[in-house]
Amino acid sequence: MLDRQHIFRASWTLVDQGVVSLGAFLVNVQLARHLVPEDYGVYALLFGAFLGLQLVNSSLLLYPMSIRLPVAAPTDRMPLLAATTLLVLAYSAPLCAVLAAGLAIFGHRDLIVPVLAAFVLWQLQEAMRRGLLAEFRHSSAIPGDMLSYLGLVAAVGALWLCEALTLPAVFGAMALACGAGAAVQAWQLRLSLRHVVDLRDTAAEFVGIGGWSLVNNVVSLLRVQSLPWALAAAGGAAAAASFQAALNVVNLANPIILGLCNVIPQTAAHAQRKGGNAEAWRAARVYMLIGAPPTLGYYAVAFAVPGFILSVFYGAASPYVSLVLAVQLLVVAWAIGYAADMVCSYLHGIDAARRALTINVLGAISAVVLALLLSRLYGLTGGCLALVGANLVRLAASHFIQTRITAHERTA
C-alpha cells in the first residue's frame, strides 16, 4: 500500500539517482559525439573496468555499511562511517595497481595518473554518498552529486569548446568533480576520523556480510560487460564503442532502476525486523510498483522509435544511428530484467545474497552460452539476443525463488 513516506522516499531517491545517471549519460553522449570511435571505445572499456573494480568496495564495504548504519546506535554511527571511509582508501590501493598495470600493458601510460586519481576520488565520493543514502537523506546527497556528475558534464563541454578534449583531460576533470562532490558530502555527514572502530573487526564483519554480494555483483556485471570486451577483442575498440552507444539509450532509465535498488535493501531490512520476509516483500514491492510505469513506458518509446532517439543523441550523420536493432533488443532485455533486478535488491535486504547470486549465475551462464552461439553468426545483434535470453532465465529464476521464500514462511 502506497503512503506518504513511500512516495517521499521514492521521489527523492529518483531525483538523486536521476542526477547521477543523467550526468553519466550526458558525459557518454558528449564523448561519443566528439571523440573518434577508437578513443570513445577506450573510455567505454575503462569505465567498464571502473565499474568492475569498484564492486570490491561497493560489495564488501558500502553495502554492509548501508544495512548496518540505519540500525546502529547514534553513538556508533560516526565511528562506523569513519572506519568505512578508511577501509575504502585501503581497498582502493590494490585496485589502483590493477588499473595501472592494465594501462601500462595496453600502451596507455599517459592515462595512469588521471585515471587513478579519478578512480580513488570516485570511490571516496561514492562512500560519502552511500553514507547519506543509508540514513535516507537522499535529498541531502543531491548537491554533492550535482557537483560530481553534472560538474563533469560542464567540464567535458568546456574542454570541447577549448579544443582540449582528450582522454587524460577527461579523467582529470572526473577526478576534480568527484573530489568536490566528496568534500561537500563529507561536510554534510560531519565526517570525523577521530573515533574509529577497530578496522580489522569492521573489515571482517563487512566481508561476512558482503562476500556473497561481491560474487553476485561480479557475476551480474560480467553478464553485460563481457560483451564489449569480447567485441573489442574481435573488432577493436570501435566495436565496443558501438555497443556502448546502443547501451546509452537503454541506460536513460537507470535513474529509476538504480534509485530503487538504493532504497529497497534498507526498506526490506527494516520491514523484516517487524514482520519477517513477508512484510519485507510487501514493503519492497511498493517501490517496484512505483518504478514500473515510468521504466517500462520509456522502454516502450525506445523500442518504437530507436532511430529517432539515436539521431537525437549522436546526430543524424553519426555511424551509431544504424544501431536500431541493437537498441530494440537491449530494450527488450532490460524490460524483462526489471522484475529480476528488483527481486535481487529485496533479497540483499533480507540477507539472502546467496539466492540473488543463484539468479545472476544462471543469467550469466545463459548469457555466455548464448553469446558463444549467436555472436559468431550475428555479431552485435547476436550478443544482444544473448542478453534477452539471459534475462528471461533470470526472470524465471527470481519468480521461483521468491515464491518459495513466501511459501516457506507461510508453512513455518
Tab-separated table of C-alpha atoms in Angstrom:
chain	number	residue	atom	x	y	z
A	1	MET	CA	0.000	0.000	0.000
A	2	LEU	CA	1.342	3.402	-1.001
A	3	ASP	CA	1.662	6.021	1.718
A	4	ARG	CA	3.254	9.426	2.031
A	5	GLN	CA	6.540	8.045	3.394
A	6	HIS	CA	6.938	5.626	0.487
A	7	ILE	CA	6.236	8.350	-2.060
A	8	PHE	CA	8.549	10.829	-0.287
A	9	ARG	CA	11.458	8.387	-0.134
A	10	ALA	CA	10.950	7.146	-3.674
A	11	SER	CA	10.703	10.685	-5.028
A	12	TRP	CA	13.957	11.893	-3.507
A	13	THR	CA	15.669	8.605	-4.375
A	14	LEU	CA	14.701	9.008	-8.012
A	15	VAL	CA	15.695	12.672	-8.097
A	16	ASP	CA	19.125	11.920	-6.675
A	17	GLN	CA	19.707	8.913	-8.896
A	18	GLY	CA	18.414	10.995	-11.794
A	19	VAL	CA	21.214	13.487	-11.213
A	20	VAL	CA	23.802	10.685	-11.116
A	21	SER	CA	22.544	8.825	-14.179
A	22	LEU	CA	21.837	11.979	-16.174
A	23	GLY	CA	25.400	13.149	-15.584
A	24	ALA	CA	26.879	9.798	-16.646
A	25	PHE	CA	24.575	9.671	-19.667
A	26	LEU	CA	25.387	13.204	-20.861
A	27	VAL	CA	29.124	12.604	-20.497
A	28	ASN	CA	28.799	9.445	-22.592
A	29	VAL	CA	26.818	11.264	-25.279
A	30	GLN	CA	29.289	14.163	-25.387
A	31	LEU	CA	32.248	11.825	-25.708
A	32	ALA	CA	30.507	9.675	-28.332
A	33	ARG	CA	29.809	12.820	-30.367
A	34	HIS	CA	33.240	14.426	-30.125
A	35	LEU	CA	35.818	11.642	-29.735
A	36	VAL	CA	36.864	9.335	-32.549
A	37	PRO	CA	35.350	5.836	-32.107
A	38	GLU	CA	38.683	4.344	-31.022
A	39	ASP	CA	39.113	6.870	-28.181
A	40	TYR	CA	35.473	6.540	-27.133
A	41	GLY	CA	35.919	2.779	-27.130
A	42	VAL	CA	38.918	3.135	-24.790
A	43	TYR	CA	36.819	5.338	-22.487
A	44	ALA	CA	33.968	2.799	-22.532
A	45	LEU	CA	36.330	-0.057	-21.686
A	46	LEU	CA	37.999	1.939	-18.895
A	47	PHE	CA	34.657	2.939	-17.425
A	48	GLY	CA	33.631	-0.713	-17.541
A	49	ALA	CA	36.839	-1.512	-15.662
A	50	PHE	CA	35.917	1.174	-13.092
A	51	LEU	CA	32.527	-0.451	-12.600
A	52	GLY	CA	34.094	-3.867	-12.193
A	53	LEU	CA	36.827	-2.858	-9.745
A	54	GLN	CA	34.570	-0.676	-7.628
A	55	LEU	CA	32.417	-3.724	-6.895
A	56	VAL	CA	35.039	-4.695	-4.296
A	57	ASN	CA	34.374	-1.538	-2.274
A	58	SER	CA	30.677	-1.453	-3.091
A	59	SER	CA	30.034	-5.055	-2.024
A	60	LEU	CA	32.490	-5.548	0.834
A	61	LEU	CA	32.196	-2.073	2.396
A	62	LEU	CA	29.378	0.143	1.173
A	63	TYR	CA	26.637	-2.487	1.028
A	64	PRO	CA	27.335	-3.751	4.596
A	65	MET	CA	27.525	-0.145	5.817
A	66	SER	CA	24.179	0.646	4.161
A	67	ILE	CA	22.350	-2.043	6.154
A	68	ARG	CA	24.298	-1.578	9.416
A	69	LEU	CA	24.242	2.211	9.622
A	70	PRO	CA	20.425	2.651	9.712
A	71	VAL	CA	20.067	0.308	12.719
A	72	ALA	CA	23.238	1.361	14.589
A	73	ALA	CA	23.059	3.272	17.855
A	74	PRO	CA	23.585	7.038	17.403
A	75	THR	CA	26.973	6.870	19.130
A	76	ASP	CA	28.142	4.086	16.810
A	77	ARG	CA	27.260	5.725	13.511
A	78	MET	CA	30.203	8.089	13.086
A	79	PRO	CA	32.862	5.502	14.057
A	80	LEU	CA	31.269	3.078	11.604
A	81	LEU	CA	31.248	5.676	8.821
A	82	ALA	CA	34.839	6.704	9.567
A	83	ALA	CA	36.027	3.089	9.524
A	84	THR	CA	34.280	2.533	6.199
A	85	THR	CA	35.991	5.593	4.708
A	86	LEU	CA	39.461	4.437	5.777
A	87	LEU	CA	38.793	0.922	4.504
A	88	VAL	CA	37.686	2.324	1.139
A	89	LEU	CA	41.077	4.026	0.816
A	90	ALA	CA	42.909	0.870	1.864
A	91	TYR	CA	40.978	-1.386	-0.505
A	92	SER	CA	41.437	1.082	-3.387
A	93	ALA	CA	45.237	0.712	-3.323
A	94	PRO	CA	45.387	-2.785	-4.896
A	95	LEU	CA	42.562	-1.871	-7.273
A	96	CYS	CA	44.644	1.070	-8.494
A	97	ALA	CA	47.577	-1.280	-9.010
A	98	VAL	CA	45.408	-3.418	-11.296
A	99	LEU	CA	44.319	-0.339	-13.270
A	100	ALA	CA	47.898	0.914	-13.620
A	101	ALA	CA	49.162	-2.474	-14.783
A	102	GLY	CA	46.393	-2.762	-17.361
A	103	LEU	CA	47.041	0.712	-18.743
A	104	ALA	CA	50.767	0.029	-18.990
A	105	ILE	CA	50.258	-3.320	-20.729
A	106	PHE	CA	47.890	-1.831	-23.332
A	107	GLY	CA	50.126	1.152	-24.054
A	108	HIS	CA	48.250	3.940	-22.269
A	109	ARG	CA	50.836	5.078	-19.729
A	110	ASP	CA	49.751	8.693	-20.276
A	111	LEU	CA	46.423	7.833	-18.654
A	112	ILE	CA	47.761	6.253	-15.459
A	113	VAL	CA	47.859	9.348	-13.218
A	114	PRO	CA	44.491	10.898	-14.209
A	115	VAL	CA	42.726	7.516	-14.267
A	116	LEU	CA	43.966	6.524	-10.800
A	117	ALA	CA	43.083	9.942	-9.371
A	118	ALA	CA	39.609	9.743	-10.879
A	119	PHE	CA	39.050	6.222	-9.545
A	120	VAL	CA	40.141	6.940	-5.951
A	121	LEU	CA	38.168	10.181	-5.663
A	122	TRP	CA	35.124	8.493	-7.208
A	123	GLN	CA	35.358	5.782	-4.544
A	124	LEU	CA	35.507	8.402	-1.778
A	125	GLN	CA	32.569	10.314	-3.209
A	126	GLU	CA	30.554	7.121	-3.504
A	127	ALA	CA	31.318	6.281	0.133
A	128	MET	CA	30.075	9.696	1.276
A	129	ARG	CA	27.024	9.431	-0.935
A	130	ARG	CA	26.120	5.979	0.343
A	131	GLY	CA	26.525	7.207	3.911
A	132	LEU	CA	23.818	9.802	3.265
A	133	LEU	CA	21.589	7.299	1.479
A	134	ALA	CA	21.909	4.793	4.328
A	135	GLU	CA	20.300	7.380	6.599
A	136	PHE	CA	17.562	8.016	3.990
A	137	ARG	CA	18.984	11.511	3.395
A	138	HIS	CA	18.506	11.267	-0.344
A	139	SER	CA	17.727	14.955	-0.744
A	140	SER	CA	20.919	15.884	1.115
A	141	ALA	CA	23.000	13.840	-1.333
A	142	ILE	CA	21.840	15.880	-4.318
A	143	PRO	CA	24.194	18.934	-4.039
A	144	GLY	CA	27.326	16.774	-3.887
A	145	ASP	CA	26.092	14.525	-6.679
A	146	MET	CA	25.380	17.555	-8.835
A	147	LEU	CA	28.933	18.778	-8.316
A	148	SER	CA	30.359	15.380	-9.123
A	149	TYR	CA	28.237	14.234	-12.052
A	150	LEU	CA	26.802	17.382	-13.617
A	151	GLY	CA	30.063	19.182	-12.876
A	152	LEU	CA	31.818	16.648	-15.084
A	153	VAL	CA	29.291	17.306	-17.847
A	154	ALA	CA	30.134	21.008	-17.706
A	155	ALA	CA	33.879	20.279	-17.630
A	156	VAL	CA	33.703	17.998	-20.684
A	157	GLY	CA	31.704	20.650	-22.537
A	158	ALA	CA	34.304	23.284	-21.633
A	159	LEU	CA	37.147	21.031	-22.791
A	160	TRP	CA	35.433	20.545	-26.144
A	161	LEU	CA	34.858	24.279	-26.605
A	162	CYS	CA	38.536	24.893	-25.841
A	163	GLU	CA	39.543	22.123	-28.285
A	164	ALA	CA	41.273	20.313	-25.420
A	165	LEU	CA	39.047	17.231	-25.219
A	166	THR	CA	41.473	14.350	-24.710
A	167	LEU	CA	41.197	11.219	-22.584
A	168	PRO	CA	43.758	12.437	-19.982
A	169	ALA	CA	41.822	15.706	-19.664
A	170	VAL	CA	38.502	13.871	-19.290
A	171	PHE	CA	39.780	11.711	-16.429
A	172	GLY	CA	41.482	14.703	-14.809
A	173	ALA	CA	38.162	16.559	-14.883
A	174	MET	CA	36.453	13.490	-13.408
A	175	ALA	CA	38.930	13.497	-10.504
A	176	LEU	CA	38.256	17.178	-9.745
A	177	ALA	CA	34.482	16.777	-9.970
A	178	CYS	CA	34.413	13.685	-7.730
A	179	GLY	CA	36.720	15.347	-5.212
A	180	ALA	CA	34.438	18.369	-4.980
A	181	GLY	CA	31.358	16.186	-4.511
A	182	ALA	CA	33.080	14.071	-1.852
A	183	ALA	CA	34.132	17.173	0.092
A	184	VAL	CA	30.590	18.558	0.181
A	185	GLN	CA	29.057	15.262	1.277
A	186	ALA	CA	31.740	14.638	3.915
A	187	TRP	CA	30.865	18.053	5.365
A	188	GLN	CA	27.151	17.163	5.332
A	189	LEU	CA	27.908	13.947	7.219
A	190	ARG	CA	30.147	15.853	9.660
A	191	LEU	CA	32.704	13.136	8.965
A	192	SER	CA	35.323	12.779	11.667
A	193	LEU	CA	38.159	10.265	11.691
A	194	ARG	CA	38.998	10.803	15.364
A	195	HIS	CA	36.906	7.946	16.719
A	196	VAL	CA	37.194	4.878	14.540
A	197	VAL	CA	36.008	1.403	15.475
A	198	ASP	CA	38.561	-1.381	15.099
A	199	LEU	CA	39.312	-1.595	11.381
A	200	ARG	CA	40.195	-5.286	11.427
A	201	ASP	CA	36.972	-6.285	13.190
A	202	THR	CA	34.914	-3.998	10.955
A	203	ALA	CA	36.512	-5.406	7.810
A	204	ALA	CA	35.903	-8.977	8.989
A	205	GLU	CA	32.257	-8.243	9.794
A	206	PHE	CA	31.721	-6.494	6.473
A	207	VAL	CA	33.311	-9.319	4.500
A	208	GLY	CA	30.969	-11.736	6.254
A	209	ILE	CA	28.003	-9.632	5.176
A	210	GLY	CA	29.166	-8.641	1.713
A	211	GLY	CA	31.153	-11.631	0.496
A	212	TRP	CA	28.266	-13.219	-1.335
A	213	SER	CA	27.167	-9.811	-2.543
A	214	LEU	CA	30.582	-9.327	-4.180
A	215	VAL	CA	30.335	-12.609	-6.057
A	216	ASN	CA	26.759	-11.754	-7.008
A	217	ASN	CA	27.639	-8.300	-8.313
A	218	VAL	CA	30.671	-9.545	-10.234
A	219	VAL	CA	28.513	-12.151	-11.946
A	220	SER	CA	25.878	-9.507	-12.737
A	221	LEU	CA	28.472	-7.187	-14.214
A	222	LEU	CA	30.090	-9.920	-16.276
A	223	ARG	CA	26.734	-10.725	-17.815
A	224	VAL	CA	26.813	-7.318	-19.547
A	225	GLN	CA	30.428	-6.122	-19.542
A	226	SER	CA	31.844	-9.306	-21.031
A	227	LEU	CA	30.129	-8.398	-24.308
A	228	PRO	CA	32.006	-5.115	-25.070
A	229	TRP	CA	35.323	-6.753	-24.141
A	230	ALA	CA	34.555	-9.681	-26.435
A	231	LEU	CA	33.586	-7.284	-29.220
A	232	ALA	CA	36.766	-5.276	-28.663
A	233	ALA	CA	38.859	-8.442	-28.842
A	234	ALA	CA	37.214	-9.375	-32.132
A	235	GLY	CA	36.833	-5.985	-33.815
A	236	GLY	CA	38.847	-3.418	-31.858
A	237	ALA	CA	37.807	-0.594	-29.545
A	238	ALA	CA	35.395	0.822	-32.154
A	239	ALA	CA	33.235	-2.305	-31.827
A	240	ALA	CA	32.974	-1.755	-28.072
A	241	ALA	CA	32.036	1.859	-28.798
A	242	SER	CA	29.048	0.691	-30.864
A	243	PHE	CA	27.773	-1.489	-28.036
A	244	GLN	CA	28.186	1.359	-25.535
A	245	ALA	CA	26.403	3.780	-27.871
A	246	ALA	CA	23.397	1.430	-28.064
A	247	LEU	CA	23.523	0.783	-24.327
A	248	ASN	CA	23.425	4.523	-23.595
A	249	VAL	CA	19.874	4.637	-24.950
A	250	VAL	CA	18.756	1.891	-22.568
A	251	ASN	CA	20.640	3.432	-19.649
A	252	LEU	CA	18.474	6.542	-19.742
A	253	ALA	CA	16.059	4.628	-17.486
A	254	ASN	CA	18.830	3.865	-14.986
A	255	PRO	CA	17.842	6.632	-12.543
A	256	ILE	CA	14.679	4.718	-11.743
A	257	ILE	CA	16.221	1.258	-11.502
A	258	LEU	CA	19.326	2.273	-9.567
A	259	GLY	CA	17.348	4.620	-7.358
A	260	LEU	CA	15.018	1.794	-6.351
A	261	CYS	CA	17.976	-0.533	-5.809
A	262	ASN	CA	19.373	2.063	-3.399
A	263	VAL	CA	16.216	2.190	-1.259
A	264	ILE	CA	14.792	-1.353	-1.450
A	265	PRO	CA	17.516	-3.174	0.568
A	266	GLN	CA	17.294	-0.739	3.502
A	267	THR	CA	13.490	-0.782	3.361
A	268	ALA	CA	13.377	-4.581	3.282
A	269	ALA	CA	15.871	-4.825	6.158
A	270	HIS	CA	13.725	-2.537	8.318
A	271	ALA	CA	10.493	-4.332	7.440
A	272	GLN	CA	11.974	-7.786	8.062
A	273	ARG	CA	12.688	-6.865	11.682
A	274	LYS	CA	8.998	-6.075	12.174
A	275	GLY	CA	7.222	-8.831	10.295
A	276	GLY	CA	9.636	-11.261	8.687
A	277	ASN	CA	10.224	-11.890	4.998
A	278	ALA	CA	6.584	-11.476	4.038
A	279	GLU	CA	6.490	-7.956	5.452
A	280	ALA	CA	9.838	-7.188	3.796
A	281	TRP	CA	8.470	-8.341	0.435
A	282	ARG	CA	5.339	-6.200	0.804
A	283	ALA	CA	7.481	-3.148	1.595
A	284	ALA	CA	9.860	-3.800	-1.324
A	285	ARG	CA	7.011	-4.479	-3.754
A	286	VAL	CA	5.638	-0.975	-3.189
A	287	TYR	CA	8.771	0.539	-4.679
A	288	MET	CA	8.806	-1.988	-7.513
A	289	LEU	CA	5.283	-0.902	-8.466
A	290	ILE	CA	6.195	2.781	-8.241
A	291	GLY	CA	9.072	2.331	-10.664
A	292	ALA	CA	7.391	0.039	-13.196
A	293	PRO	CA	5.225	2.523	-15.180
A	294	PRO	CA	7.936	5.113	-15.986
A	295	THR	CA	10.583	2.447	-16.629
A	296	LEU	CA	8.510	0.260	-18.919
A	297	GLY	CA	6.953	3.350	-20.507
A	298	TYR	CA	10.364	4.645	-21.548
A	299	TYR	CA	11.372	1.229	-22.843
A	300	ALA	CA	8.221	1.152	-24.987
A	301	VAL	CA	9.092	4.524	-26.529
A	302	ALA	CA	12.719	3.499	-27.133
A	303	PHE	CA	11.562	0.297	-28.815
A	304	ALA	CA	9.118	2.163	-31.034
A	305	VAL	CA	11.424	4.962	-32.254
A	306	PRO	CA	15.057	3.895	-31.699
A	307	GLY	CA	16.317	5.584	-34.870
A	308	PHE	CA	14.919	8.943	-33.810
A	309	ILE	CA	16.470	8.655	-30.343
A	310	LEU	CA	19.845	7.657	-31.761
A	311	SER	CA	19.850	10.626	-34.142
A	312	VAL	CA	18.926	12.991	-31.305
A	313	PHE	CA	21.704	11.609	-29.095
A	314	TYR	CA	24.507	11.383	-31.640
A	315	GLY	CA	23.477	13.417	-34.688
A	316	ALA	CA	21.927	12.316	-37.961
A	317	ALA	CA	25.337	11.750	-39.586
A	318	SER	CA	26.719	9.582	-36.762
A	319	PRO	CA	27.668	5.974	-37.529
A	320	TYR	CA	25.761	4.992	-34.375
A	321	VAL	CA	22.392	5.871	-35.974
A	322	SER	CA	22.380	2.459	-37.653
A	323	LEU	CA	22.189	0.622	-34.300
A	324	VAL	CA	18.377	0.403	-34.380
A	325	LEU	CA	18.034	-3.358	-33.941
A	326	ALA	CA	20.671	-3.475	-31.197
A	327	VAL	CA	18.775	-0.819	-29.232
A	328	GLN	CA	15.468	-2.655	-29.631
A	329	LEU	CA	16.948	-5.931	-28.422
A	330	LEU	CA	18.652	-4.295	-25.437
A	331	VAL	CA	15.390	-2.535	-24.513
A	332	VAL	CA	13.576	-5.879	-24.531
A	333	ALA	CA	16.346	-7.435	-22.430
A	334	TRP	CA	16.258	-4.661	-19.826
A	335	ALA	CA	12.442	-4.646	-19.655
A	336	ILE	CA	12.463	-8.392	-18.961
A	337	GLY	CA	15.198	-7.941	-16.365
A	338	TYR	CA	13.403	-5.205	-14.394
A	339	ALA	CA	11.499	-7.587	-12.101
A	340	ALA	CA	14.595	-9.751	-11.561
A	341	ASP	CA	16.636	-6.680	-10.563
A	342	MET	CA	14.002	-5.665	-8.015
A	343	VAL	CA	13.781	-9.171	-6.532
A	344	CYS	CA	17.578	-9.328	-6.196
A	345	SER	CA	17.567	-5.976	-4.357
A	346	TYR	CA	14.926	-7.323	-1.959
A	347	LEU	CA	16.992	-10.486	-1.384
A	348	HIS	CA	20.024	-8.373	-0.449
A	349	GLY	CA	17.878	-6.519	2.082
A	350	ILE	CA	16.797	-9.723	3.849
A	351	ASP	CA	20.396	-11.008	3.919
A	352	ALA	CA	19.715	-13.618	1.230
A	353	ALA	CA	22.503	-12.654	-1.164
A	354	ARG	CA	23.197	-16.315	-1.949
A	355	ARG	CA	19.771	-16.643	-3.514
A	356	ALA	CA	20.315	-13.468	-5.525
A	357	LEU	CA	23.613	-14.998	-6.631
A	358	THR	CA	21.781	-18.072	-7.891
A	359	ILE	CA	19.578	-15.869	-10.075
A	360	ASN	CA	22.509	-13.990	-11.536
A	361	VAL	CA	24.760	-17.028	-12.014
A	362	LEU	CA	22.030	-18.656	-14.077
A	363	GLY	CA	21.732	-15.446	-16.078
A	364	ALA	CA	25.494	-15.157	-16.602
A	365	ILE	CA	25.861	-18.774	-17.718
A	366	SER	CA	22.968	-18.319	-20.116
A	367	ALA	CA	24.489	-15.108	-21.491
A	368	VAL	CA	27.895	-16.719	-22.106
A	369	VAL	CA	26.488	-19.841	-23.740
A	370	LEU	CA	24.073	-17.910	-25.947
A	371	ALA	CA	26.708	-15.313	-26.840
A	372	LEU	CA	29.132	-18.012	-27.973
A	373	LEU	CA	26.431	-19.470	-30.201
A	374	LEU	CA	24.890	-16.257	-31.521
A	375	SER	CA	27.727	-13.717	-31.683
A	376	ARG	CA	29.630	-15.758	-34.259
A	377	LEU	CA	26.584	-15.754	-36.506
A	378	TYR	CA	25.148	-12.283	-35.922
A	379	GLY	CA	27.872	-10.159	-34.255
A	380	LEU	CA	26.497	-7.353	-32.090
A	381	THR	CA	22.920	-8.443	-32.797
A	382	GLY	CA	23.722	-11.941	-31.580
A	383	GLY	CA	25.246	-10.569	-28.379
A	384	CYS	CA	22.119	-8.530	-27.710
A	385	LEU	CA	19.944	-11.597	-28.329
A	386	ALA	CA	22.048	-13.434	-25.762
A	387	LEU	CA	21.198	-10.767	-23.170
A	388	VAL	CA	17.480	-11.180	-23.950
A	389	GLY	CA	17.725	-14.911	-23.298
A	390	ALA	CA	19.787	-14.416	-20.140
A	391	ASN	CA	17.228	-12.073	-18.631
A	392	LEU	CA	14.398	-14.481	-19.437
A	393	VAL	CA	16.286	-17.080	-17.386
A	394	ARG	CA	16.779	-14.550	-14.544
A	395	LEU	CA	13.089	-13.642	-14.569
A	396	ALA	CA	12.025	-17.282	-14.266
A	397	ALA	CA	14.579	-17.948	-11.507
A	398	SER	CA	13.599	-14.866	-9.488
A	399	HIS	CA	9.908	-15.810	-9.655
A	400	PHE	CA	10.685	-19.353	-8.500
A	401	ILE	CA	12.911	-18.250	-5.597
A	402	GLN	CA	10.591	-15.518	-4.355
A	403	THR	CA	7.515	-17.773	-4.373
A	404	ARG	CA	9.475	-20.446	-2.467
A	405	ILE	CA	10.524	-17.923	0.197
A	406	THR	CA	6.932	-16.781	0.635
A	407	ALA	CA	5.551	-20.314	0.714
A	408	HIS	CA	8.186	-21.490	3.208
A	409	GLU	CA	7.397	-18.671	5.652
A	410	ARG	CA	3.668	-19.380	5.455
A	411	THR	CA	4.207	-23.026	6.378
A	412	ALA	CA	6.847	-22.345	9.047
